Amino acid sequence: AIDRIYVSVLGRPLSQRPPSIACSRIRQPFDYLLGLRTKCVKEQARKRAIMTADNQRRHTIYDLSKKLGIHASTISVVLNGTWQKRRISADTAKLILDHADEINFMPNRQAQGLRKATSRMVGLMIPSHDSRFFASIAQAFETQVRRQLKCPIVVSAGRDAERELETARTLISYAVEALVVCGARNPDGIHDACKAVGLPHINVDLPGSKAASVVSDNFDGGTSLTDAIVSSLQRRLAEPADVHFFGGEVNAATEDRVKGFKTIIKKATGKAPPESTIHLTGYDAQSSQAAFERHFAQHGRIPAGLFINGPGNYEGFLRFAASVSIDPATITIGCFDFDPLASFSVFETWMIKQDADGMIIKAFELLDKPEKNPKVYYIKPELVPPQLGGSQRQSTPTLPSERLR
């Protein structure tokens, strides 16, 4: 409005006022108008800043209570979804919920957890996020947690025992309602931390001695995979003793797989394989690649059969194979874990697919009905034949089932 007045008098907007006006009687009132306009602009900016800060501030139930004139306890009951159990009308509940949506209200779950000693959060600790198996475990875990209308929290501890314990304590401090410990190096240490606060917990993938555990039947998977490798070598008239085990580290899962490997080799050759055929390189691709390079440098060849103890180890072999000349028809590979892309490798690749869904379902059954004496439950994995490369022989897949050893 002030701009329109100025234009009507001088023919130009206020922002284009000449630096001086000859008549002070004209200049003074318009200087006053300019000052008034400046004050209006500043006041509008101040109000916008207040509104922006108010919108960015996290609203509480007390803000809703003050705005609607409804007691905070009533608002809390409605937002928690339990208002139908109280004497609260549907109209009041709708008013509260509509206004909460309007201001984008989000409850403070951490405060609720401290007040109620619960958080409706369930934690899962895994070694890493880059494994298809652990990703499948996380997916199955999230499905089970969301069916309970709770929030899943998935965190990686990087195969580090100290970090695992630190992570467990952090999750405990946020009042998670249960903790699934997957592939931990020190499951018994985590058990002690959970037991101290009465937190339900269970081990998955690697067992502990103090809490219930659900793991793959690694011995059964090791024997099935080794048998598939040896059968392929025999069909090619290759020596069944020419099989090496690459990958993994000293833990319960690898120990059972090595036992299965040795059992089948001894059955096929009449004698146990030498320890020189076992190469525990860890699970990462770089260490596995280096191990294959060392073996090739020493022997000038790669064994006709390879038991590869994980997808990271398989990646290490492929990196090595890309740097040398290898005839895919001369090698049979068994990989203990499943990757659909590896099924179509030029190398004949048999794989073990662990039943992640079955393991998590059993874990939640045990969390709901804890047992006094901890046991280890074994879930049988599935042998997956190759799709391309080498033999096209089909096998009858084993059905996932559980076995208590």
Short mmCIF file of C-alpha atoms in Angstrom, two decimals, residues 198-359:
data_model
loop_
_atom_site.label_atom_id
_atom_site.label_comp_id
_atom_site.label_asym_id
_atom_site.label_seq_id
_atom_site.Cartn_x
_atom_site.Cartn_y
_atom_site.Cartn_z
CA GLY A 198 17.08 -59.25 32.30
CA LEU A 199 17.04 -58.70 28.53
CA PRO A 200 15.71 -61.64 26.44
CA HIS A 201 18.30 -62.63 23.84
CA ILE A 202 19.26 -65.50 21.56
CA ASN A 203 22.21 -66.50 19.38
CA VAL A 204 21.84 -67.08 15.63
CA ASP A 205 24.41 -68.50 13.15
CA LEU A 206 27.13 -69.04 15.77
CA PRO A 207 26.23 -70.77 19.07
CA GLY A 208 26.99 -69.72 22.62
CA SER A 209 27.19 -71.87 25.74
CA LYS A 210 25.04 -69.69 27.99
CA ALA A 211 21.99 -68.86 25.85
CA ALA A 212 19.83 -70.74 23.36
CA SER A 213 21.21 -70.83 19.82
CA VAL A 214 19.76 -71.41 16.35
CA VAL A 215 22.33 -72.26 13.68
CA SER A 216 22.62 -73.92 10.30
CA ASP A 217 23.44 -77.62 10.33
CA ASN A 218 26.93 -76.90 9.08
CA PHE A 219 28.11 -80.50 9.34
CA ASP A 220 25.23 -81.70 7.15
CA GLY A 221 25.83 -78.85 4.70
CA GLY A 222 29.57 -79.58 4.65
CA THR A 223 29.04 -83.24 3.85
CA SER A 224 26.42 -82.50 1.15
CA LEU A 225 28.61 -79.90 -0.54
CA THR A 226 31.77 -82.03 -0.41
CA ASP A 227 29.88 -85.04 -1.73
CA ALA A 228 28.65 -82.98 -4.70
CA ILE A 229 32.24 -81.88 -5.45
CA VAL A 230 33.65 -85.41 -5.18
CA SER A 231 30.86 -86.87 -7.35
CA SER A 232 31.61 -84.29 -10.04
CA LEU A 233 35.33 -85.16 -9.96
CA GLN A 234 34.56 -88.87 -10.26
CA ARG A 235 32.37 -88.23 -13.29
CA ARG A 236 35.29 -86.37 -14.87
CA LEU A 237 37.65 -89.19 -13.84
CA ALA A 238 39.58 -86.75 -11.66
CA GLU A 239 41.21 -87.73 -8.38
CA PRO A 240 38.71 -87.26 -5.49
CA ALA A 241 41.57 -86.49 -3.12
CA ASP A 242 42.39 -83.36 -5.14
CA VAL A 243 39.97 -81.16 -3.15
CA HIS A 244 40.99 -78.23 -0.93
CA PHE A 245 39.05 -76.20 1.63
CA PHE A 246 39.48 -72.41 1.33
CA GLY A 247 38.10 -69.65 3.57
CA GLY A 248 36.62 -69.03 6.99
CA GLU A 249 38.15 -68.78 10.42
CA VAL A 250 38.26 -70.79 13.62
CA ASN A 251 34.67 -70.87 14.88
CA ALA A 252 31.92 -73.42 15.44
CA ALA A 253 30.44 -73.09 11.95
CA THR A 254 33.74 -73.57 10.10
CA GLU A 255 34.76 -76.44 12.40
CA ASP A 256 31.57 -78.35 11.56
CA ARG A 257 32.01 -77.69 7.84
CA VAL A 258 35.61 -78.92 7.97
CA LYS A 259 34.41 -82.06 9.79
CA GLY A 260 31.89 -82.69 7.02
CA PHE A 261 34.56 -82.05 4.40
CA LYS A 262 37.00 -84.50 6.00
CA THR A 263 34.29 -87.15 6.47
CA ILE A 264 33.43 -87.29 2.76
CA ILE A 265 37.05 -87.12 1.57
CA LYS A 266 37.97 -90.00 3.87
CA LYS A 267 34.95 -91.97 2.66
CA ALA A 268 35.93 -91.42 -0.99
CA THR A 269 39.68 -92.01 -0.67
CA GLY A 270 40.00 -94.27 2.35
CA LYS A 271 42.16 -91.84 4.28
CA ALA A 272 41.74 -88.48 5.97
CA PRO A 273 42.84 -85.44 3.96
CA PRO A 274 46.10 -83.80 5.10
CA GLU A 275 45.88 -80.53 7.03
CA SER A 276 47.67 -78.84 4.13
CA THR A 277 44.39 -79.01 2.20
CA ILE A 278 42.67 -76.74 4.76
CA HIS A 279 43.25 -72.99 4.19
CA LEU A 280 41.51 -70.77 6.76
CA THR A 281 41.92 -67.39 5.13
CA GLY A 282 39.18 -65.41 6.84
CA TYR A 283 36.08 -64.33 4.93
CA ASP A 284 37.25 -61.32 2.92
CA ALA A 285 37.98 -61.44 -0.80
CA GLN A 286 41.48 -59.96 -0.58
CA SER A 287 42.83 -62.61 1.81
CA SER A 288 41.25 -65.38 -0.25
CA GLN A 289 42.73 -64.04 -3.49
CA ALA A 290 46.16 -63.94 -1.87
CA ALA A 291 45.76 -67.54 -0.68
CA PHE A 292 44.92 -68.76 -4.19
CA GLU A 293 47.85 -66.81 -5.61
CA ARG A 294 50.25 -68.39 -3.10
CA HIS A 295 48.96 -71.89 -3.87
CA PHE A 296 49.26 -71.32 -7.62
CA ALA A 297 52.79 -69.93 -7.24
CA GLN A 298 53.87 -72.98 -5.20
CA HIS A 299 52.17 -75.72 -7.23
CA GLY A 300 51.62 -74.19 -10.67
CA ARG A 301 47.97 -75.26 -10.64
CA ILE A 302 44.70 -75.03 -8.75
CA PRO A 303 43.09 -78.15 -7.19
CA ALA A 304 40.42 -79.86 -9.27
CA GLY A 305 37.88 -79.42 -6.46
CA LEU A 306 37.41 -76.35 -4.28
CA PHE A 307 35.30 -76.13 -1.12
CA ILE A 308 34.92 -72.34 -0.76
CA ASN A 309 33.63 -71.31 2.64
CA GLY A 310 31.63 -68.18 1.82
CA PRO A 311 30.73 -65.64 -0.89
CA GLY A 312 33.65 -63.35 0.03
CA ASN A 313 36.03 -66.26 -0.49
CA TYR A 314 34.31 -67.04 -3.80
CA GLU A 315 34.85 -63.44 -4.90
CA GLY A 316 38.54 -63.82 -4.02
CA PHE A 317 38.76 -66.91 -6.25
CA LEU A 318 37.11 -65.09 -9.18
CA ARG A 319 39.54 -62.20 -8.81
CA PHE A 320 42.41 -64.66 -8.90
CA ALA A 321 40.94 -66.60 -11.85
CA ALA A 322 40.69 -63.38 -13.86
CA SER A 323 44.47 -62.91 -13.59
CA VAL A 324 45.51 -66.39 -14.81
CA SER A 325 44.52 -68.82 -17.52
CA ILE A 326 42.21 -71.53 -16.10
CA ASP A 327 40.04 -73.95 -18.04
CA PRO A 328 36.63 -73.85 -16.28
CA ALA A 329 36.00 -77.47 -17.30
CA THR A 330 38.84 -78.65 -15.06
CA ILE A 331 37.50 -77.24 -11.77
CA THR A 332 34.44 -77.98 -9.65
CA ILE A 333 33.51 -75.49 -6.94
CA GLY A 334 31.34 -75.86 -3.89
CA CYS A 335 30.42 -72.60 -2.13
CA PHE A 336 28.95 -72.66 1.37
CA ASP A 337 26.41 -69.89 0.93
CA PHE A 338 24.09 -68.91 -1.84
CA ASP A 339 24.34 -66.20 -4.45
CA PRO A 340 22.00 -66.50 -7.46
CA LEU A 341 24.56 -64.91 -9.80
CA ALA A 342 27.18 -67.51 -8.86
CA SER A 343 24.78 -70.21 -10.08
CA PHE A 344 25.44 -68.96 -13.61
CA SER A 345 29.23 -68.89 -13.33
CA VAL A 346 31.31 -70.49 -16.08
CA PHE A 347 32.70 -72.71 -13.33
CA GLU A 348 30.59 -75.62 -12.15
CA THR A 349 29.44 -74.19 -8.83
CA TRP A 350 27.39 -76.04 -6.24
CA MET A 351 26.10 -73.97 -3.35
CA ILE A 352 24.61 -74.36 0.09
CA LYS A 353 21.63 -72.11 0.79
CA GLN A 354 21.08 -71.53 4.49
CA ASP A 355 17.49 -71.24 5.68
CA ALA A 356 17.52 -67.71 7.08
CA ASP A 357 13.73 -67.56 7.42
CA GLY A 358 13.62 -70.86 9.31
CA MET A 359 16.40 -69.76 11.65
#
